[in-house]
Amino acid sequence: MFVRTLSDVRDSGREIVIAGGSARTARFITAADGVGFAFSDVSQGAGQEANLWYKHHWEANYIVEGTGEVEEVATGRKWRLEPGTIYVVGPEDRHVVRAETDLRLISVFNPPIMGDENHDADGSYPPTGPIPPGPG
Amino acid sequence: MFVRTLSDVRDSGREIVIAGGSARTARFITAADGVGFAFSDVSQGAGQEANLWYKHHWEANYIVEGTGEVEEVATGRKWRLEPGTIYVVGPEDRHVVRAETDLRLISVFNPPIMGDENHDADGSYPPTGPIPPGPG
């Protein structure tokens, strides 16, 4: 077993700025840990907007603090984000996350990301392994 | 994509009592969702102790609220649990979680659990798929 604190993550340089500067993420678990998922604690500042499209991953985001909304680009459908809500996106799900207040989310990726990548122009990360099938 | 709230989880009967009555868990994502991990929001009451040993899974637990400790049974080593700390256990890691105050944790399993299983006498869940290699 292993145990890590936010200080450990910061001291090892695994707290980084992502999504075009709109968010900060602390990468607690990455592909190198070999547990089959990546785990991050993400903060998006009030008023910030992130345009994202994980073409090669499934990601769950669970809201711990704050409010905002997530929009599915293909349909224009929007959901309110508040503590106790989770949104889950896959390769087909181009989406926009808007923070109304400061927003804190727990992010889990499968396949696990490396942890040092940043979003490309489409809001995507490079492939890191086989993509789960999703709910089908 | 899909979005779920704590009300959705409760209404669908996926908030259950586990670990011999010592904890309550809201199963937001399970094996049926096909995203390659399970995701739960777990509450363990102050003073409660859970004896656990996930022989067939890797699990990460991230402390969101409260304080306590986790003990590795094989070595007797203990770590303090407080917000911003994550502990990660695999098939070799028999462990005890003690809540000092009410403790709230985000739990992620790979392979994903079914969501309706409960701990056996050893504190284990039945196998649900290939076990990741771990950090090695």
CSV table of C-alpha atoms in Angstrom, one decimal:
chain,number,residue,atom,x,y,z
A,1,MET,CA,0.0,0.0,0.0
A,2,PHE,CA,1.0,3.6,-0.3
A,3,VAL,CA,-0.2,6.9,1.1
A,4,ARG,CA,0.2,10.4,-0.3
A,5,THR,CA,-0.6,13.9,0.9
A,6,LEU,CA,-1.2,17.1,-1.1
A,7,SER,CA,2.2,18.2,0.1
A,8,ASP,CA,3.8,15.0,-1.4
A,9,VAL,CA,2.1,15.8,-4.7
A,10,ARG,CA,3.2,19.4,-4.7
A,11,ASP,CA,6.8,18.5,-3.7
A,12,SER,CA,7.1,16.1,-6.5
A,13,GLY,CA,5.9,18.6,-9.1
A,14,ARG,CA,2.6,16.9,-9.8
A,15,GLU,CA,0.4,19.9,-9.2
A,16,ILE,CA,0.1,21.5,-12.6
A,17,VAL,CA,-2.0,24.1,-14.5
A,18,ILE,CA,-4.2,22.7,-17.3
A,19,ALA,CA,-7.0,23.5,-19.8
A,20,GLY,CA,-5.4,26.6,-21.2
A,21,GLY,CA,-4.8,28.1,-17.7
A,22,SER,CA,-8.4,27.7,-16.5
A,23,ALA,CA,-7.8,25.0,-13.9
A,24,ARG,CA,-5.1,23.6,-11.5
A,25,THR,CA,-4.9,19.8,-10.9
A,26,ALA,CA,-3.1,17.8,-8.2
A,27,ARG,CA,-2.2,14.4,-9.8
A,28,PHE,CA,-2.4,12.0,-6.8
A,29,ILE,CA,-2.4,8.8,-8.9
A,30,THR,CA,-1.1,8.4,-12.5
A,31,ALA,CA,-0.4,5.6,-15.0
A,32,ALA,CA,3.0,4.9,-13.3
A,33,ASP,CA,1.2,3.7,-10.2
A,34,GLY,CA,-0.2,0.7,-12.0
A,35,VAL,CA,-3.6,0.6,-10.3
A,36,GLY,CA,-5.6,1.0,-13.5
A,37,PHE,CA,-6.9,4.6,-13.1
A,38,ALA,CA,-5.6,8.1,-12.6
A,39,PHE,CA,-6.9,10.3,-9.7
A,40,SER,CA,-6.7,14.1,-9.4
A,41,ASP,CA,-8.1,16.9,-7.2
A,42,VAL,CA,-9.0,19.7,-9.6
A,43,SER,CA,-9.7,23.4,-9.0
A,44,GLN,CA,-11.4,25.6,-11.6
A,45,GLY,CA,-11.6,29.3,-10.7
A,46,ALA,CA,-14.9,31.2,-10.7
A,47,GLY,CA,-15.9,32.4,-14.2
A,48,GLN,CA,-13.4,30.1,-15.9
A,49,GLU,CA,-14.5,27.9,-18.9
A,50,ALA,CA,-12.8,24.7,-20.1
A,51,ASN,CA,-13.4,23.3,-23.6
A,52,LEU,CA,-12.7,19.5,-23.4
A,53,TRP,CA,-12.9,16.4,-25.5
A,54,TYR,CA,-11.3,13.3,-24.2
A,55,LYS,CA,-11.1,11.3,-27.4
A,56,HIS,CA,-9.0,8.5,-25.9
A,57,HIS,CA,-10.3,8.2,-22.3
A,58,TRP,CA,-13.3,7.9,-20.0
A,59,GLU,CA,-13.3,10.4,-17.2
A,60,ALA,CA,-15.6,10.9,-14.2
A,61,ASN,CA,-15.7,14.3,-12.4
A,62,TYR,CA,-17.4,14.5,-9.0
A,63,ILE,CA,-18.1,17.9,-7.6
A,64,VAL,CA,-16.9,18.4,-4.0
A,65,GLU,CA,-17.2,22.2,-3.7
A,66,GLY,CA,-18.8,25.0,-5.7
A,67,THR,CA,-21.3,25.3,-8.5
A,68,GLY,CA,-21.3,25.5,-12.3
A,69,GLU,CA,-22.5,23.7,-15.4
A,70,VAL,CA,-21.4,21.2,-18.0
A,71,GLU,CA,-22.6,21.4,-21.6
A,72,GLU,CA,-22.6,18.6,-24.1
A,73,VAL,CA,-21.5,20.3,-27.3
A,74,ALA,CA,-23.2,18.0,-29.8
A,75,THR,CA,-26.7,18.5,-28.3
A,76,GLY,CA,-26.4,21.8,-26.4
A,77,ARG,CA,-27.7,20.0,-23.3
A,78,LYS,CA,-26.6,21.5,-20.0
A,79,TRP,CA,-26.5,20.0,-16.5
A,80,ARG,CA,-26.1,22.0,-13.2
A,81,LEU,CA,-22.9,21.1,-11.3
A,82,GLU,CA,-23.0,21.2,-7.5
A,83,PRO,CA,-21.6,19.1,-4.6
A,84,GLY,CA,-22.9,15.5,-4.9
A,85,THR,CA,-23.2,15.5,-8.7
A,86,ILE,CA,-20.9,13.4,-11.0
A,87,TYR,CA,-20.6,13.8,-14.7
A,88,VAL,CA,-18.9,11.1,-16.8
A,89,VAL,CA,-17.6,11.7,-20.3
A,90,GLY,CA,-16.1,9.4,-23.0
A,91,PRO,CA,-14.6,9.6,-26.4
A,92,GLU,CA,-17.7,10.9,-28.1
A,93,ASP,CA,-18.4,13.6,-25.6
A,94,ARG,CA,-17.0,17.0,-26.5
A,95,HIS,CA,-18.0,19.2,-23.5
A,96,VAL,CA,-17.6,22.6,-21.8
A,97,VAL,CA,-17.3,23.0,-18.1
A,98,ARG,CA,-18.1,26.5,-16.7
A,99,ALA,CA,-17.4,27.4,-13.1
A,100,GLU,CA,-19.9,29.8,-11.5
A,101,THR,CA,-18.1,29.9,-8.2
A,102,ASP,CA,-14.7,28.3,-7.5
A,103,LEU,CA,-15.3,24.7,-8.4
A,104,ARG,CA,-13.4,21.7,-6.9
A,105,LEU,CA,-13.8,18.3,-8.6
A,106,ILE,CA,-12.4,14.8,-8.1
A,107,SER,CA,-11.3,13.5,-11.6
A,108,VAL,CA,-10.7,9.8,-12.4
A,109,PHE,CA,-9.4,8.6,-15.8
A,110,ASN,CA,-9.3,5.2,-17.4
A,111,PRO,CA,-7.0,4.4,-19.1
A,112,PRO,CA,-4.9,6.2,-16.6
A,113,ILE,CA,-3.2,9.4,-17.9
A,114,MET,CA,0.6,9.9,-17.5
A,115,GLY,CA,0.0,13.0,-15.4
A,116,ASP,CA,2.3,15.5,-17.1
A,117,GLU,CA,0.3,15.8,-20.4
A,118,ASN,CA,-1.7,18.9,-21.1
A,119,HIS,CA,-4.8,19.5,-23.3
A,120,ASP,CA,-4.3,19.9,-27.0
A,121,ALA,CA,-6.2,22.4,-29.1
A,122,ASP,CA,-9.3,20.1,-29.1
A,123,GLY,CA,-9.2,19.7,-25.3
A,124,SER,CA,-7.9,16.1,-25.6
A,125,TYR,CA,-5.1,14.1,-24.1
A,126,PRO,CA,-2.9,11.7,-26.1
A,127,PRO,CA,-3.9,7.9,-26.0
A,128,THR,CA,-2.5,6.1,-22.9
A,129,GLY,CA,-4.0,2.6,-23.4
A,130,PRO,CA,-7.2,0.6,-24.2
A,131,ILE,CA,-10.4,2.6,-24.0
A,132,PRO,CA,-13.2,1.1,-21.8
A,133,PRO,CA,-16.4,0.3,-23.8
A,134,GLY,CA,-18.6,2.7,-21.8
A,135,PRO,CA,-22.2,2.1,-20.8
A,136,GLY,CA,-23.1,1.2,-24.4
B,1,MET,CA,-22.0,11.2,-21.4
B,2,PHE,CA,-24.1,10.8,-18.3
B,3,VAL,CA,-24.7,12.8,-15.1
B,4,ARG,CA,-25.9,11.5,-11.7
B,5,THR,CA,-26.8,13.2,-8.4
B,6,LEU,CA,-26.8,11.8,-4.9
B,7,SER,CA,-30.6,11.7,-5.2
B,8,ASP,CA,-30.4,9.5,-8.3
B,9,VAL,CA,-28.1,7.1,-6.4
B,10,ARG,CA,-30.4,6.9,-3.4
B,11,ASP,CA,-33.5,6.6,-5.6
B,12,SER,CA,-32.0,3.6,-7.4
B,13,GLY,CA,-31.1,1.8,-4.2
B,14,ARG,CA,-27.3,2.3,-4.7
B,15,GLU,CA,-26.7,3.8,-1.3
B,16,ILE,CA,-25.9,0.9,1.0
B,17,VAL,CA,-24.4,0.0,4.4
B,18,ILE,CA,-21.1,-1.9,4.3
B,19,ALA,CA,-18.1,-3.1,6.4
B,20,GLY,CA,-20.2,-4.7,9.1
B,21,GLY,CA,-22.4,-1.6,9.6
B,22,SER,CA,-19.4,0.7,10.1
B,23,ALA,CA,-19.9,2.7,6.9
B,24,ARG,CA,-22.4,3.9,4.3
B,25,THR,CA,-21.5,4.2,0.7
B,26,ALA,CA,-23.2,5.9,-2.3
B,27,ARG,CA,-22.2,3.9,-5.4
B,28,PHE,CA,-22.1,6.5,-8.2
B,29,ILE,CA,-20.3,4.4,-10.8
B,30,THR,CA,-20.2,0.5,-10.9
B,31,ALA,CA,-19.0,-2.2,-13.2
B,32,ALA,CA,-22.3,-1.9,-15.2
B,33,ASP,CA,-21.3,1.5,-16.4
B,34,GLY,CA,-18.4,0.1,-18.4
B,35,VAL,CA,-15.9,2.9,-17.7
B,36,GLY,CA,-13.3,0.7,-16.1
B,37,PHE,CA,-13.5,1.8,-12.5
B,38,ALA,CA,-16.1,2.1,-9.7
B,39,PHE,CA,-16.6,5.3,-7.8
B,40,SER,CA,-18.3,5.8,-4.4
B,41,ASP,CA,-18.8,8.5,-1.8
B,42,VAL,CA,-18.2,6.8,1.6
B,43,SER,CA,-19.1,7.9,5.1
B,44,GLN,CA,-17.6,6.2,8.2
B,45,GLY,CA,-19.0,7.3,11.6
B,46,ALA,CA,-16.8,8.7,14.3
B,47,GLY,CA,-15.3,5.9,16.4
B,48,GLN,CA,-16.1,3.2,13.8
B,49,GLU,CA,-13.4,0.7,12.7
B,50,ALA,CA,-13.4,-1.2,9.4
B,51,ASN,CA,-11.2,-4.3,8.9
B,52,LEU,CA,-10.6,-4.7,5.2
B,53,TRP,CA,-8.6,-6.8,2.8
B,54,TYR,CA,-9.3,-6.3,-0.9
B,55,LYS,CA,-7.8,-9.5,-2.2
B,56,HIS,CA,-9.1,-9.1,-5.8
B,57,HIS,CA,-8.9,-5.3,-6.3
B,58,TRP,CA,-6.9,-2.1,-6.1
B,59,GLU,CA,-8.7,0.7,-4.2
B,60,ALA,CA,-7.8,4.4,-3.7
B,61,ASN,CA,-9.5,6.3,-0.8
B,62,TYR,CA,-9.2,10.1,-0.8
B,63,ILE,CA,-10.2,11.8,2.4
B,64,VAL,CA,-12.6,14.7,1.8
B,65,GLU,CA,-13.7,15.4,5.4
B,66,GLY,CA,-12.7,14.3,8.9
B,67,THR,CA,-9.8,12.6,10.5
B,68,GLY,CA,-8.7,9.1,11.4
B,69,GLU,CA,-6.0,6.6,10.7
B,70,VAL,CA,-5.2,3.6,8.4
B,71,GLU,CA,-3.1,0.7,9.7
B,72,GLU,CA,-1.3,-1.8,7.6
B,73,VAL,CA,-1.9,-5.1,9.4
B,74,ALA,CA,1.2,-6.9,8.2
B,75,THR,CA,3.6,-4.3,9.6
B,76,GLY,CA,1.6,-2.4,12.2
B,77,ARG,CA,2.5,0.8,10.3
B,78,LYS,CA,-0.1,3.6,10.7
B,79,TRP,CA,-0.8,6.8,8.7
B,80,ARG,CA,-2.9,9.7,9.7
B,81,LEU,CA,-6.0,10.4,7.6
B,82,GLU,CA,-7.1,14.0,7.0
B,83,PRO,CA,-8.4,16.0,4.0
B,84,GLY,CA,-6.0,15.9,1.1
B,85,THR,CA,-4.6,12.5,1.9
B,86,ILE,CA,-5.1,9.4,-0.3
B,87,TYR,CA,-4.3,5.8,0.7
B,88,VAL,CA,-4.1,3.1,-1.9
B,89,VAL,CA,-4.5,-0.6,-1.1
B,90,GLY,CA,-4.0,-3.8,-3.2
B,91,PRO,CA,-4.4,-7.5,-2.9
B,92,GLU,CA,-1.6,-7.9,-0.3
B,93,ASP,CA,-2.8,-5.0,1.9
B,94,ARG,CA,-4.9,-6.2,4.8
B,95,HIS,CA,-5.7,-2.9,6.6
B,96,VAL,CA,-7.8,-1.3,9.3
B,97,VAL,CA,-9.5,2.1,8.9
B,98,ARG,CA,-10.4,4.0,12.1
B,99,ALA,CA,-12.5,7.1,12.0
B,100,GLU,CA,-11.6,9.6,14.7
B,101,THR,CA,-14.3,12.1,13.7
B,102,ASP,CA,-17.0,11.4,11.0
B,103,LEU,CA,-14.9,10.5,8.0
B,104,ARG,CA,-15.9,11.1,4.4
B,105,LEU,CA,-13.9,9.4,1.6
B,106,ILE,CA,-14.0,9.1,-2.2
B,107,SER,CA,-13.4,5.4,-3.1
B,108,VAL,CA,-12.3,4.2,-6.5
B,109,PHE,CA,-11.9,0.5,-7.4
B,110,ASN,CA,-10.3,-1.3,-10.3
B,111,PRO,CA,-11.4,-3.8,-11.4
B,112,PRO,CA,-14.8,-2.0,-10.9
B,113,ILE,CA,-17.0,-3.7,-8.3
B,114,MET,CA,-20.6,-4.6,-9.0
B,115,GLY,CA,-21.9,-2.2,-6.4
B,116,ASP,CA,-24.3,-4.5,-4.5
B,117,GLU,CA,-21.7,-6.8,-2.9
B,118,ASN,CA,-20.8,-6.6,0.8
B,119,HIS,CA,-17.6,-7.5,2.6
B,120,ASP,CA,-17.0,-11.1,3.6
B,121,ALA,CA,-15.5,-12.2,6.9
B,122,ASP,CA,-12.0,-11.2,5.8
B,123,GLY,CA,-13.2,-7.7,4.6
B,124,SER,CA,-12.9,-8.7,1.0
B,125,TYR,CA,-15.1,-8.4,-2.1
B,126,PRO,CA,-15.5,-11.2,-4.7
B,127,PRO,CA,-13.3,-11.0,-7.9
B,128,THR,CA,-14.8,-8.8,-10.6
B,129,GLY,CA,-12.1,-8.9,-13.3
B,130,PRO,CA,-8.4,-8.7,-14.0
B,131,ILE,CA,-6.4,-7.2,-11.1
B,132,PRO,CA,-4.0,-4.3,-12.1
B,133,PRO,CA,-0.3,-5.0,-11.5
B,134,GLY,CA,0.1,-2.2,-8.9
B,135,PRO,CA,3.3,-0.1,-8.5
B,136,GLY,CA,5.5,-3.2,-8.4
